mmCIF file of C-alpha atoms in Angstrom:
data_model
loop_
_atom_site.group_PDB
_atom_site.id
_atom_site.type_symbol
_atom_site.label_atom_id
_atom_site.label_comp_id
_atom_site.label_asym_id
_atom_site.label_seq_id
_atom_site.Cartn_x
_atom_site.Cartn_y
_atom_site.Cartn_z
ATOM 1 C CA UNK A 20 -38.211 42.286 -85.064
ATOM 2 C CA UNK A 21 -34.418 42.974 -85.749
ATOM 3 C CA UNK A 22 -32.815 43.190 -88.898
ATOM 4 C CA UNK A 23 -29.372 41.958 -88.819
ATOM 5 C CA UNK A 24 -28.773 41.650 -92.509
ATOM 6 C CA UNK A 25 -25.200 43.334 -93.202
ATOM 7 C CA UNK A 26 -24.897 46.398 -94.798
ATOM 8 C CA UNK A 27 -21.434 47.590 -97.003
ATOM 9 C CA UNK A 28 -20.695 50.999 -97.671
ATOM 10 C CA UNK A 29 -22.623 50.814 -100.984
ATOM 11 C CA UNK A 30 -26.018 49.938 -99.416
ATOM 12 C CA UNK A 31 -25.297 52.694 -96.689
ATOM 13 C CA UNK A 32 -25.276 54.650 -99.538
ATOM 14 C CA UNK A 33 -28.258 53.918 -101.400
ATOM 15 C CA UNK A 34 -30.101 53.968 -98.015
ATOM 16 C CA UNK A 35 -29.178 57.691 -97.025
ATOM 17 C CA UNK A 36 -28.814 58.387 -101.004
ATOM 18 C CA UNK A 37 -25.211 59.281 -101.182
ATOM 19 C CA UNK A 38 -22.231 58.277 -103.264
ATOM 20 C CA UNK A 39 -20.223 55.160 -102.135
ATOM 21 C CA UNK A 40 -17.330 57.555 -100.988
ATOM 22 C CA UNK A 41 -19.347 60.109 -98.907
ATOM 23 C CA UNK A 42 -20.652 56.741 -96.571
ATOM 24 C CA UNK A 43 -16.295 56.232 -96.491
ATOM 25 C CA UNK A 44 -15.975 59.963 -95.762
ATOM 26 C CA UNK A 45 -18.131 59.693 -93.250
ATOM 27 C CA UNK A 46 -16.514 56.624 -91.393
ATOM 28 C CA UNK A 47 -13.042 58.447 -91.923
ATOM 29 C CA UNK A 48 -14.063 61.330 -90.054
ATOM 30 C CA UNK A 49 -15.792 59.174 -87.175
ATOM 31 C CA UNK A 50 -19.443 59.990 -88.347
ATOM 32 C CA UNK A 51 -20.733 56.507 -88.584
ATOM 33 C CA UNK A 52 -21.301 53.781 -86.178
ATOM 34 C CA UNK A 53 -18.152 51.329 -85.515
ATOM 35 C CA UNK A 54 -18.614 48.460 -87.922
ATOM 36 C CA UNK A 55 -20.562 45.543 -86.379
ATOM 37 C CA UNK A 56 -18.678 42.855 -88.408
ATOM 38 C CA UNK A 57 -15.134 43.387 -90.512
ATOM 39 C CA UNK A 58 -14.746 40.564 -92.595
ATOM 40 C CA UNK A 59 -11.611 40.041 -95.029
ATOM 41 C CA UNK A 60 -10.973 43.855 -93.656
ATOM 42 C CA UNK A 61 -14.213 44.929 -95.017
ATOM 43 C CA UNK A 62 -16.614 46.601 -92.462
ATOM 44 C CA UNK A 63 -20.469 46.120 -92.473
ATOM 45 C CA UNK A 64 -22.901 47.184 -90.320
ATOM 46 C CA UNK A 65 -26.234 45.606 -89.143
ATOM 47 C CA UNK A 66 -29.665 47.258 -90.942
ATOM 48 C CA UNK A 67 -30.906 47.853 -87.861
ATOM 49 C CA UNK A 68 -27.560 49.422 -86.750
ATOM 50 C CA UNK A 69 -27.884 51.788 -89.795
ATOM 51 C CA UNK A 70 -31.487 52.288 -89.441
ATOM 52 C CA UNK A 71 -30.991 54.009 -85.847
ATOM 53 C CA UNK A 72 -27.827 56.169 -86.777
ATOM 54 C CA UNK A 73 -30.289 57.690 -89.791
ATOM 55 C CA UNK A 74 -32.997 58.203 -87.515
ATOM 56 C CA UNK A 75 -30.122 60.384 -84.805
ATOM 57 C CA UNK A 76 -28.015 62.336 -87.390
ATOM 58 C CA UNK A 77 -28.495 65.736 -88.340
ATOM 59 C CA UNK A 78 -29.859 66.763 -91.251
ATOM 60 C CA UNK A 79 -28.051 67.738 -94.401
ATOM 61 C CA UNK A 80 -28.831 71.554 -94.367
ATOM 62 C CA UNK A 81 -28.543 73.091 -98.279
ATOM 63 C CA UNK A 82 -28.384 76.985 -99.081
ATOM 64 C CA UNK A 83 -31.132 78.338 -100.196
ATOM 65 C CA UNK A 84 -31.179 79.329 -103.834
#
């Protein structure tokens, strides 16, 4: 079944469990998936769309302490 409920930056964020302006950071730099729908300028992206650009993306690696 697909999910095509749309997404904003701010559930991006609480999906990958980031702050609303790493998910930004991340489109900035051309790290997320183009937008599926821009509405009023605003971009959102499908679940589903979200869902598979978790599943490829590398892992945040942190330094050992």
């Amino acid at each position: 079944m697909t999910d095509r409920n749309l997404w904003s930056y701010q559930d991006i964020a609480a999906h990958i469990g980031v702050q609303t302006d790493t998910v930004r950071s991340y489109r900035k730099h051309g790290l997320l998936p183009t937008p599926d729908v821009v509405e009023n300028g605003k971009p959102f992206w499908y679940a589903d769309t979200i869902r598979d650009w978790v599943l490829q993306r590398p892992r945040n690696r942190r330094r050992a302490e």
